[in-house]
Every structure is written in C-alpha cells, then in structure tokens.
Amino acid sequence: MPRVSKAEAEKNREIIEQVSSRLFREQGFHGISVADLMGAAGLTHGGFYGHFESKDALAAIACTRAFEESSARWRKRVDEAPDKATALTGLIEAYLSARNRNAAGTGCAAPALAIDVARESDDKPVRAAYQTGIESLLAILEGIQPGDDADDRRAGAIAQMATLVGAIVLARATQGTALSNEVLAATKSSLLAHVAEK
Amino acid sequence: MPRVSKAEAEKNREIIEQVSSRLFREQGFHGISVADLMGAAGLTHGGFYGHFESKDALAAIACTRAFEESSARWRKRVDEAPDKATALTGLIEAYLSARNRNAAGTGCAAPALAIDVARESDDKPVRAAYQTGIESLLAILEGIQPGDDADDRRAGAIAQMATLVGAIVLARATQGTALSNEVLAATKSSLLAHVAEK
DNA sequence: TGTACATCAGTGAACGCGCGTTCACTGATGTAC
DNA sequence: TGTACATCAGTGAACGCGCGTTCACTGATGTAC
C-alpha cells in the first residue's frame, strides 16, 4: 500500500521513533536492525531512509525521546509531591524497583544507553543527545536536593544519579539471581538513609 | 607457519584470552569480531576453534579473566594499606580517576561489561562469570567496610559498588565534556565523605 | 465539482560488506621404533 | 641417537547469513485547471 497520506506518514514516523526508543534501550543501537525496527513499526525496511538520514541519526532522536520520557515522568512526580523530600524519596524508590529493572525498554535511558553511547565515537550525534538528556535529569534532581548551596545540591544530584544508574546496571546484569534484588534493596536503603540524615 | 609446539600453542591461547579480555571491555562482545581478536593476538581467524568452542565461550573466559585482574589489583591494594579505612579511600580514589575512566580495556570489568552481560540471554555462560566476578569484588569491599554487623558491611559494599560502577559508566558516556569530570569529582567526594562519617 | 497528472510514501529486490563458523590443507612437532 | 611417520596448530578460502543502504517501481495522494 504505497503513497500514504501526509498525516499518516507523519504518524508512521512517530511510531518508528517510539518503537526505536524502546528497542534501542532494550537491545542497544547495534542489537536491533533497521529492518527489525521498521517491522516493529508495521512497515518494511525500504521506507526507512525516507524518514531518517541514517540509523545513527535515528539513534540520536530515539535517545532524546527516551530521556524526554524519563524527564517528564520525573517532573510529574516532583510536581505532584507535597514537598521536595517526599519527591526525592519517591523517585528513588520508584527508580530502584524491580519493575524499572525488568523493563529496560520503558525505563530510564541513562543506564539503558550509557555503555552504547560510551562506545560511539565522539562525532556521533547520539553523544550530544545523551549529554543533554543527563543534564535535564540532573536539573530535576538538583531541584529537590536539600540544602542552600547550589554547588552542593548539584554535586549531591550527580552522586545520586551515579548510584541510581549503577544500581540498575548491576541489577540488570545479574537479573534472575538473588544478588540482583540485593543490589536494589541495599542501594535503596543507603540512598534513603543518606537523604534522611540531611 | 602451521603446527607450532605445544608450549607455543598454550602461549597463543593465553594471548588470545588476554587480548580478548581487553578488547571485549573496550568494544563489547559484539563490537569486535573473531577475526579481529585473532589478528590482535597475531594469528589468523581459522585457528580460533582449535582453542575455543565458540565466541560465547571465549566471552565467558575473558569476563572471568577481567574480573580476576580487578580482584587481584584490589586485593594487592588492601594488603599493602596500613589499615582498612586507608584501603577503602585509596580504592575509591583510584577507581574514580580519569585514568580508570579513560582505559575501559584495562579497567574494572563491572562497568565495562555490565550492559553487554545484561543483554545476553540467561543461558549464556558469560552471565554466571559476571555474577561470580561481582561477588569476588564485593567480598573485598565488604572486608574493608567499617562496622561490626556483617549484613551492614555487605549492604554498604553493594551500595558503594553501585555508586562506583554508575559513576564510571556515566563518566564514560559523557567523556570529553566537563560533565564527565564533574561526575568523577562529585561522586568521589560524596563517597569519601560518607566513609569519613563512619 | 470533476478531470488529468505530477508527487512521493512505502515496497521489495539488490548492493557490497562483515560476521561466526567450517574445512581441506600444510608442514613442523612429537613419538614409536 | 637416528629415522619414519602420525599428529595436529595454524592457514586461508569458503559457507550461509544478516547487516545498512540504495533504487526502480507502484499506485494512492494531492494539486492545477
């Protein structure tokens, strides 16, 4: 069924991006092919280059979308919380849940794409997209840190981010073992204790 | 030059494993080919299956070796330190250095292979190798934690491990930017402050 | 509003390429006498 | 110690396959009149 309406073509592009954002997080940039991505979007592979310049270009777009998803979810949580401390503890608990560990495709982009991005060469567009994404998550975390000193809040947010990302990465690598649950539990209680102290 | 002596063949196998351990950490299990691994070891690709059953089998061996390298380095540091507290702070500082971030191939296997391992299916031999490796690093970290309660020491070691791994993963994904250095610095001072409190 | 036709979103075959793995072959090693 | 020969570590061509990307083609869409 060739020559679809302009509105439908735009919808198709939207679906490709959405599906890619999920599948790249699950399987990595090189773990899923253009043909599989297009197939998951209900299309055939040939039409891909009508929508995107290259697979690399789509990777950057998908990376940006994945971070936007996470940012929106974080921001919503912060807005709905009665105060900053509640927002922070709620965010930590949700992040370090079995649910988030088990669903790399719909979970935070930071742990899901980190190593893929690290292995891409500096000029690949996905690197800039990743950095922008991390900064936007950090900005939210900074906003709910305790304390008056902005530098301290940023440093605290960065350290928390590292812990959250590391815990998910380790829990996923050991998924299915007792250690995996232990990682989530121990990290969660450490972070929450640290927050409670302040 | 076919039919090399038995001793030389064993040395070749050793070189392949060593080179693979480095290159897998740098580029991931699927980021480097059998032919490239053999080439890096000074051989041609055809001889590979005389040494290993499959690329997956080598991945598990290389993963184990990479963790053994890290464990040996950690243990040496602990043995040479005047006390546990010094060992722990020294280990944290070395781990979160630009040097370690820049050298994925010779650095700790935990952050380098985590996402690769997470994406392998459960029955792949590399998953067990990764878990064993993590446990051996955790055992060392547990041994230099402050406090009398063994459960607390284990939980503390796990949380520290998550933070160390997350910081390196994030620093590598943002390598070349100011944020990358910021991640190392902020995480280091957070961990060291936390240790000093105890 | 209806007709004629240019546009172009999507199709599927094809491109060159690199992958993991296999295999017939080579010739030095290791062994039996 | 020397000789004859079986062994087998390493070579390089070849296998089937999947990859990212290109392209001639199709036929509904969108537009000019």
Coordinates of C-alpha atoms (C1' of nucleotides) in Angstrom, one line a residue:
Chain A
M1 CA 0.0 0.0 0.0
P2 CA 2.3 2.8 -1.2
R3 CA 1.7 6.6 -1.0
V4 CA 0.0 7.0 2.3
S5 CA -1.4 10.5 3.2
K6 CA 0.8 13.1 4.7
A7 CA -0.8 12.8 8.1
E8 CA -0.4 9.1 8.0
A9 CA 3.3 9.3 7.0
E10 CA 3.8 11.6 10.0
K11 CA 2.1 9.1 12.2
N12 CA 4.3 6.4 10.8
R13 CA 7.4 8.4 11.6
E14 CA 6.2 8.9 15.1
I15 CA 5.7 5.2 15.5
I16 CA 9.2 4.4 14.2
E17 CA 10.7 6.8 16.7
Q18 CA 8.6 5.5 19.6
V19 CA 9.4 1.9 18.8
S20 CA 13.1 2.6 18.3
S21 CA 13.3 4.5 21.6
R22 CA 12.1 1.3 23.3
L23 CA 14.0 -1.3 21.3
F24 CA 17.3 0.6 21.4
R25 CA 17.1 0.8 25.2
E26 CA 16.3 -2.9 25.3
Q27 CA 18.9 -4.2 22.8
G28 CA 21.3 -1.4 22.2
F29 CA 22.0 0.5 19.0
H30 CA 23.7 -2.4 17.3
G31 CA 21.4 -5.1 18.8
I32 CA 18.5 -4.3 16.6
S33 CA 18.5 -3.9 12.8
V34 CA 16.8 -1.3 10.7
A35 CA 14.6 -4.0 9.2
D36 CA 13.5 -5.1 12.6
L37 CA 12.8 -1.6 13.8
M38 CA 10.7 -1.0 10.7
G39 CA 9.0 -4.3 11.1
A40 CA 8.1 -3.5 14.7
A41 CA 6.5 -0.3 13.4
G42 CA 4.5 -2.3 11.0
L43 CA 6.4 -1.2 7.9
T44 CA 9.1 -2.6 5.6
H45 CA 12.7 -1.6 5.8
G46 CA 12.9 0.2 2.4
G47 CA 11.0 3.2 3.6
F48 CA 13.3 4.0 6.4
Y49 CA 15.5 6.5 4.5
G50 CA 12.5 8.5 3.5
H51 CA 12.1 9.3 7.2
F52 CA 15.7 9.4 8.5
E53 CA 19.1 10.2 7.2
S54 CA 20.7 7.2 8.7
K55 CA 20.4 4.7 11.6
D56 CA 22.8 6.9 13.6
A57 CA 20.5 9.9 13.1
L58 CA 17.6 7.8 14.4
A59 CA 19.7 6.7 17.4
A60 CA 20.2 10.3 18.4
I61 CA 16.5 11.1 18.0
A62 CA 15.5 7.9 19.9
C63 CA 17.9 8.8 22.7
T64 CA 16.5 12.2 23.0
R65 CA 12.9 10.9 23.1
A66 CA 13.9 8.3 25.8
F67 CA 15.3 11.0 28.0
E68 CA 12.3 13.2 27.4
E69 CA 10.0 10.4 28.6
S70 CA 12.1 10.0 31.8
S71 CA 12.2 13.7 32.4
A72 CA 8.5 14.1 32.0
R73 CA 7.9 11.3 34.4
W74 CA 10.3 12.7 37.0
R75 CA 8.8 16.2 36.6
K76 CA 5.3 14.9 37.1
R77 CA 6.3 13.1 40.2
V78 CA 8.0 16.2 41.6
D79 CA 5.0 18.4 40.8
E80 CA 2.6 16.0 42.5
A81 CA 4.6 15.5 45.6
P82 CA 3.7 17.6 48.7
D83 CA 7.3 18.6 49.3
K84 CA 10.9 18.1 47.9
A85 CA 11.9 15.4 50.4
T86 CA 8.9 13.3 49.5
A87 CA 9.5 13.8 45.8
L88 CA 13.1 12.7 46.2
T89 CA 12.4 9.6 48.3
G90 CA 9.5 8.6 46.0
L91 CA 11.8 9.0 43.0
I92 CA 14.5 6.8 44.5
E93 CA 12.0 4.1 45.4
A94 CA 10.4 4.0 42.0
Y95 CA 13.8 4.1 40.3
L96 CA 15.2 1.2 42.3
S97 CA 12.2 -1.0 41.9
A98 CA 12.1 -4.5 40.3
R99 CA 9.7 -3.0 37.8
N100 CA 12.2 -0.5 36.5
R101 CA 15.0 -3.1 36.4
N102 CA 12.8 -5.5 34.4
A103 CA 11.7 -3.0 31.8
A104 CA 14.8 -1.6 30.2
G105 CA 12.7 -0.6 27.1
T106 CA 10.4 1.7 29.0
G107 CA 12.8 2.6 31.8
C108 CA 15.3 5.4 32.2
A109 CA 17.6 6.0 29.3
A110 CA 20.6 6.8 31.4
P111 CA 21.5 3.2 32.4
A112 CA 20.0 1.6 29.3
L113 CA 22.1 3.6 26.8
A114 CA 25.2 4.6 28.8
I115 CA 27.6 1.9 27.5
D116 CA 26.3 2.1 24.0
V117 CA 26.9 5.8 23.9
A118 CA 30.3 5.5 25.6
R119 CA 31.4 3.2 22.7
E120 CA 30.2 5.5 20.0
S121 CA 32.8 7.9 18.5
D122 CA 32.8 11.5 19.6
D123 CA 31.3 12.8 16.4
K124 CA 28.2 10.6 16.5
P125 CA 25.1 12.7 17.1
V126 CA 23.9 10.4 19.9
R127 CA 26.6 11.6 22.2
A128 CA 25.3 15.1 22.4
A129 CA 21.8 13.8 22.8
Y130 CA 22.8 11.7 25.7
Q131 CA 24.6 14.5 27.5
T132 CA 21.6 16.8 27.1
G133 CA 19.4 14.1 28.5
I134 CA 21.6 13.6 31.5
E135 CA 21.7 17.3 32.2
S136 CA 17.9 17.5 32.1
L137 CA 17.5 14.7 34.6
L138 CA 20.2 16.3 36.8
A139 CA 18.4 19.6 36.8
I140 CA 15.3 17.9 38.2
L141 CA 17.3 16.1 40.8
E142 CA 19.1 19.3 41.8
G143 CA 15.8 21.0 42.3
I144 CA 14.7 18.5 45.0
Q145 CA 18.1 18.3 46.9
P146 CA 18.2 19.5 50.4
G147 CA 20.5 22.4 51.4
D148 CA 21.0 26.0 50.4
D149 CA 24.3 25.8 48.5
A150 CA 23.6 25.3 44.8
D151 CA 27.0 23.7 44.2
D152 CA 26.3 21.2 46.9
R153 CA 23.0 20.4 45.5
R154 CA 24.5 19.8 42.1
A155 CA 27.2 17.6 43.5
G156 CA 24.6 15.7 45.5
A157 CA 22.4 15.2 42.5
I158 CA 25.3 13.9 40.4
A159 CA 26.4 11.4 43.1
Q160 CA 22.8 10.2 43.5
M161 CA 22.4 9.9 39.7
A162 CA 25.6 7.8 39.6
T163 CA 24.3 5.5 42.4
L164 CA 20.9 5.1 40.7
V165 CA 22.4 4.3 37.3
G166 CA 25.0 1.9 38.8
A167 CA 22.4 0.0 40.8
I168 CA 20.1 -0.5 37.8
V169 CA 23.1 -1.5 35.6
L170 CA 24.3 -4.1 38.1
A171 CA 20.8 -5.4 38.9
R172 CA 20.2 -5.9 35.2
A173 CA 23.5 -7.7 34.6
T174 CA 22.7 -10.1 37.5
Q175 CA 18.9 -10.3 36.8
G176 CA 17.4 -13.6 37.9
T177 CA 19.8 -14.0 40.8
A178 CA 19.4 -13.2 44.5
L179 CA 22.2 -10.7 44.1
S180 CA 20.1 -8.6 41.7
N181 CA 17.4 -8.0 44.3
E182 CA 20.0 -7.4 47.0
V183 CA 21.6 -4.7 44.8
L184 CA 18.2 -2.8 44.6
A185 CA 17.5 -3.2 48.3
A186 CA 20.9 -2.2 49.6
T187 CA 21.2 0.8 47.3
K188 CA 17.8 2.0 48.1
S189 CA 18.3 1.9 51.8
S190 CA 21.7 3.5 51.5
L191 CA 20.3 6.4 49.5
L192 CA 17.2 6.8 51.6
A193 CA 19.3 6.8 54.8
H194 CA 21.6 9.4 53.3
V195 CA 18.7 11.6 52.4
A196 CA 17.0 11.3 55.8
E197 CA 20.2 12.5 57.5
K198 CA 20.1 15.9 55.8
Chain B
M1 CA 53.7 -21.5 9.8
P2 CA 51.5 -24.3 10.9
R3 CA 52.0 -26.8 13.7
V4 CA 53.6 -24.8 16.5
S5 CA 54.9 -26.6 19.6
K6 CA 52.5 -27.4 22.4
A7 CA 54.1 -24.8 24.7
E8 CA 53.7 -22.2 22.0
A9 CA 50.1 -23.2 21.3
E10 CA 49.4 -22.7 25.0
K11 CA 51.1 -19.3 24.9
N12 CA 49.0 -18.4 21.9
R13 CA 45.8 -19.4 23.8
E14 CA 47.0 -17.2 26.7
I15 CA 47.5 -14.2 24.4
I16 CA 44.1 -14.6 22.7
E17 CA 42.4 -14.7 26.1
Q18 CA 44.4 -11.7 27.4
V19 CA 43.7 -9.6 24.2
S20 CA 40.0 -10.6 24.3
S21 CA 39.6 -9.6 27.9
R22 CA 40.9 -6.1 26.9
L23 CA 39.0 -5.7 23.6
F24 CA 35.7 -7.0 24.9
R25 CA 35.8 -4.5 27.7
E26 CA 36.6 -1.7 25.3
Q27 CA 34.2 -2.6 22.5
G28 CA 31.7 -5.1 23.9
F29 CA 31.1 -8.7 23.0
H30 CA 29.5 -7.8 19.6
G31 CA 31.8 -4.8 18.9
I32 CA 34.8 -6.9 18.0
S33 CA 34.9 -9.9 15.6
V34 CA 36.7 -13.2 16.0
A35 CA 39.0 -12.3 13.1
D36 CA 39.9 -9.0 14.8
L37 CA 40.6 -10.7 18.1
M38 CA 42.8 -13.3 16.5
G39 CA 44.5 -10.6 14.5
A40 CA 45.2 -8.7 17.7
A41 CA 46.8 -11.9 19.0
G42 CA 49.0 -12.1 15.9
L43 CA 47.1 -15.1 14.4
T44 CA 44.6 -15.7 11.7
H45 CA 40.9 -16.4 12.4
G46 CA 40.8 -20.0 11.3
G47 CA 42.7 -21.3 14.3
F48 CA 40.2 -19.9 16.7
Y49 CA 38.0 -23.0 17.1
G50 CA 41.0 -25.1 17.9
H51 CA 41.3 -23.1 21.1
F52 CA 37.6 -22.3 22.0
E53 CA 34.3 -23.9 21.5
S54 CA 32.6 -20.6 20.4
K55 CA 32.9 -16.9 20.7
D56 CA 30.4 -17.0 23.5
A57 CA 32.6 -19.5 25.4
L58 CA 35.6 -17.1 25.0
A59 CA 33.4 -14.2 26.2
A60 CA 32.8 -16.0 29.5
I61 CA 36.5 -16.8 29.9
A62 CA 37.5 -13.3 29.1
C63 CA 34.9 -11.9 31.5
T64 CA 36.3 -14.2 34.3
R65 CA 39.9 -13.1 33.5
A66 CA 38.9 -9.4 33.5
F67 CA 37.4 -9.7 37.0
E68 CA 40.4 -11.7 38.2
E69 CA 42.6 -8.8 37.1
S70 CA 40.5 -6.3 39.0
S71 CA 40.2 -8.6 42.1
A72 CA 44.0 -9.1 42.2
R73 CA 44.5 -5.3 42.0
W74 CA 42.1 -4.6 44.7
R75 CA 43.5 -7.3 47.0
K76 CA 47.0 -6.0 46.5
R77 CA 45.9 -2.5 47.4
V78 CA 44.1 -3.8 50.6
D79 CA 47.1 -5.9 51.6
E80 CA 49.5 -3.0 51.2
A81 CA 47.4 -0.4 53.0
P82 CA 48.2 0.3 56.7
D83 CA 44.5 -0.1 57.7
K84 CA 41.0 -0.8 56.3
A85 CA 40.0 2.9 56.1
T86 CA 43.1 3.8 54.1
A87 CA 42.5 0.9 51.8
L88 CA 38.9 1.9 51.2
T89 CA 39.6 5.6 50.5
G90 CA 42.5 4.7 48.3
L91 CA 40.4 2.2 46.3
I92 CA 37.7 4.8 45.8
E93 CA 40.1 7.4 44.6
A94 CA 41.8 5.1 42.2
Y95 CA 38.5 3.8 40.8
L96 CA 37.1 7.3 40.2
S97 CA 40.2 8.6 38.5
A98 CA 40.4 10.0 34.9
R99 CA 42.9 7.2 34.3
N100 CA 40.3 4.5 35.0
R101 CA 37.6 6.2 33.1
N102 CA 39.8 6.6 30.0
A103 CA 41.0 3.0 30.0
A104 CA 38.0 0.7 29.7
G105 CA 40.1 -2.1 28.3
T106 CA 42.4 -2.4 31.3
G107 CA 39.9 -1.1 33.9
C108 CA 37.3 -2.8 36.0
A109 CA 35.1 -5.3 34.3
A110 CA 32.0 -4.4 36.3
P111 CA 31.1 -1.2 34.4
A112 CA 32.8 -2.2 31.1
L113 CA 30.7 -5.4 30.6
A114 CA 27.6 -4.8 32.6
I115 CA 25.2 -3.8 29.8
D116 CA 26.6 -6.4 27.4
V117 CA 26.0 -9.1 30.0
A118 CA 22.5 -7.7 30.8
R119 CA 21.6 -8.2 27.2
E120 CA 22.8 -11.7 26.9
S121 CA 20.2 -14.4 27.4
D122 CA 20.2 -16.2 30.7
D123 CA 21.7 -19.4 29.5
K124 CA 24.8 -17.7 28.1
P125 CA 27.9 -18.7 30.1
V126 CA 29.0 -15.1 30.4
R127 CA 26.2 -14.3 32.9
A128 CA 27.5 -16.8 35.5
A129 CA 31.0 -15.5 35.0
Y130 CA 29.9 -11.9 35.6
Q131 CA 28.0 -12.7 38.8
T132 CA 31.0 -14.6 40.2
G133 CA 33.2 -11.7 39.3
I134 CA 30.9 -9.2 41.0
E135 CA 30.7 -11.4 44.2
S136 CA 34.5 -11.6 44.4
L137 CA 34.9 -7.8 44.2
L138 CA 32.1 -7.4 46.7
A139 CA 33.9 -9.8 49.1
I140 CA 36.9 -7.5 49.0
L141 CA 34.8 -4.4 49.6
E142 CA 33.0 -6.0 52.4
G143 CA 36.2 -6.8 54.1
I144 CA 37.2 -3.1 54.4
Q145 CA 33.9 -1.7 55.4
P146 CA 33.7 -0.1 58.8
G147 CA 31.3 -1.5 61.4
D148 CA 30.7 -4.8 63.2
D149 CA 27.5 -6.0 61.6
A150 CA 28.3 -8.3 58.6
D151 CA 24.9 -7.6 57.0
D152 CA 25.5 -3.8 57.2
R153 CA 29.0 -4.3 55.8
R154 CA 27.6 -6.2 52.8
A155 CA 24.9 -3.7 52.2
G156 CA 27.4 -0.9 52.4
A157 CA 29.7 -2.7 50.0
I158 CA 26.9 -3.2 47.5
A159 CA 25.8 0.4 47.6
Q160 CA 29.4 1.6 47.2
M161 CA 29.8 -0.8 44.3
A162 CA 26.7 0.6 42.6
T163 CA 28.0 4.1 43.0
L164 CA 31.4 3.3 41.7
V165 CA 30.0 1.5 38.7
G166 CA 27.4 4.2 37.9
A167 CA 30.0 6.9 38.1
I168 CA 32.3 5.2 35.6
V169 CA 29.5 4.4 33.3
L170 CA 28.2 8.0 33.3
A171 CA 31.7 9.5 33.0
R172 CA 32.5 7.3 30.0
A173 CA 29.2 8.1 28.3
T174 CA 30.0 11.8 28.6
Q175 CA 33.7 11.5 28.1
G176 CA 35.3 14.6 26.7
T177 CA 32.8 17.0 28.4
A178 CA 33.1 19.0 31.6
L179 CA 30.2 16.9 33.0
S180 CA 32.4 13.8 32.8
N181 CA 35.0 15.2 35.2
E182 CA 32.2 16.6 37.3
V183 CA 30.7 13.1 37.7
L184 CA 34.0 11.7 38.9
A185 CA 34.7 14.6 41.3
A186 CA 31.2 14.8 42.8
T187 CA 30.9 11.0 43.3
K188 CA 34.3 10.8 44.8
S189 CA 33.7 13.5 47.4
S190 CA 30.3 12.0 48.2
L191 CA 31.7 8.5 48.8
L192 CA 34.7 9.8 50.8
A193 CA 32.5 12.0 53.0
H194 CA 30.2 9.1 53.6
V195 CA 33.2 6.9 54.6
A196 CA 34.7 9.5 56.9
E197 CA 31.4 9.8 58.8
K198 CA 31.5 6.3 60.0
Chain C
dT1 C1' -17.2 19.9 -8.7
dG2 C1' -14.7 16.9 -11.8
dT3 C1' -10.7 15.6 -14.5
dA4 C1' -5.7 15.0 -15.6
dC5 C1' -1.5 14.4 -13.9
dA6 C1' 2.7 15.2 -11.0
dT7 C1' 4.2 13.8 -6.5
dC8 C1' 6.1 10.9 -3.3
dA9 C1' 5.3 7.2 0.9
dG10 C1' 6.1 2.8 1.0
dT11 C1' 7.6 -1.8 -1.2
dG12 C1' 10.8 -5.4 -2.0
dA13 C1' 14.8 -6.8 -4.7
dA14 C1' 19.5 -5.9 -4.8
dC15 C1' 24.2 -3.8 -3.5
dG16 C1' 28.7 -4.7 -1.1
dC17 C1' 30.3 -6.0 3.2
dG18 C1' 31.5 -8.3 7.5
dC19 C1' 30.0 -11.7 10.6
dG20 C1' 30.6 -16.6 13.1
dT21 C1' 31.8 -20.9 11.8
dT22 C1' 33.6 -24.9 8.9
dC23 C1' 37.0 -27.3 6.5
dA24 C1' 40.7 -29.1 3.3
dC25 C1' 45.2 -28.4 3.6
dT26 C1' 50.3 -27.6 5.2
dG27 C1' 54.3 -28.8 7.3
dA28 C1' 56.8 -28.7 11.9
dT29 C1' 56.2 -31.3 16.1
dG30 C1' 56.2 -35.2 18.8
dT31 C1' 56.6 -40.2 19.0
dA32 C1' 57.4 -45.1 18.1
dC33 C1' 60.9 -48.0 16.8
Chain D
dT1 C1' 70.9 -41.3 18.6
dG2 C1' 68.6 -41.5 14.1
dT3 C1' 64.7 -42.5 11.1
dA4 C1' 59.8 -42.9 9.6
dC5 C1' 55.5 -41.3 10.2
dA6 C1' 51.2 -39.9 12.6
dT7 C1' 49.5 -35.9 14.8
dC8 C1' 47.6 -31.5 15.0
dA9 C1' 48.3 -25.9 15.4
dG10 C1' 47.7 -22.7 12.4
dT11 C1' 46.3 -21.0 7.5
dG12 C1' 43.1 -19.1 4.3
dA13 C1' 39.3 -20.0 1.2
dA14 C1' 34.6 -20.8 1.6
dC15 C1' 29.8 -21.5 3.9
dG16 C1' 25.3 -19.1 4.8
dC17 C1' 23.5 -15.3 6.9
dG18 C1' 22.2 -10.6 8.3
dC19 C1' 23.6 -6.0 8.2
dG20 C1' 23.0 -0.7 6.5
dT21 C1' 21.9 1.4 2.5
dT22 C1' 20.2 2.1 -2.4
dC23 C1' 17.0 2.1 -6.0
dA24 C1' 13.4 1.1 -9.7
dC25 C1' 8.9 0.7 -9.1
dT26 C1' 3.8 1.2 -7.6
dG27 C1' -0.3 3.5 -7.1
dA28 C1' -3.0 6.5 -3.9
dT29 C1' -2.5 11.3 -2.7
dG30 C1' -2.6 16.0 -3.6
dT31 C1' -2.9 19.7 -6.9
dA32 C1' -3.7 22.6 -11.0
dC33 C1' -7.1 23.6 -14.1

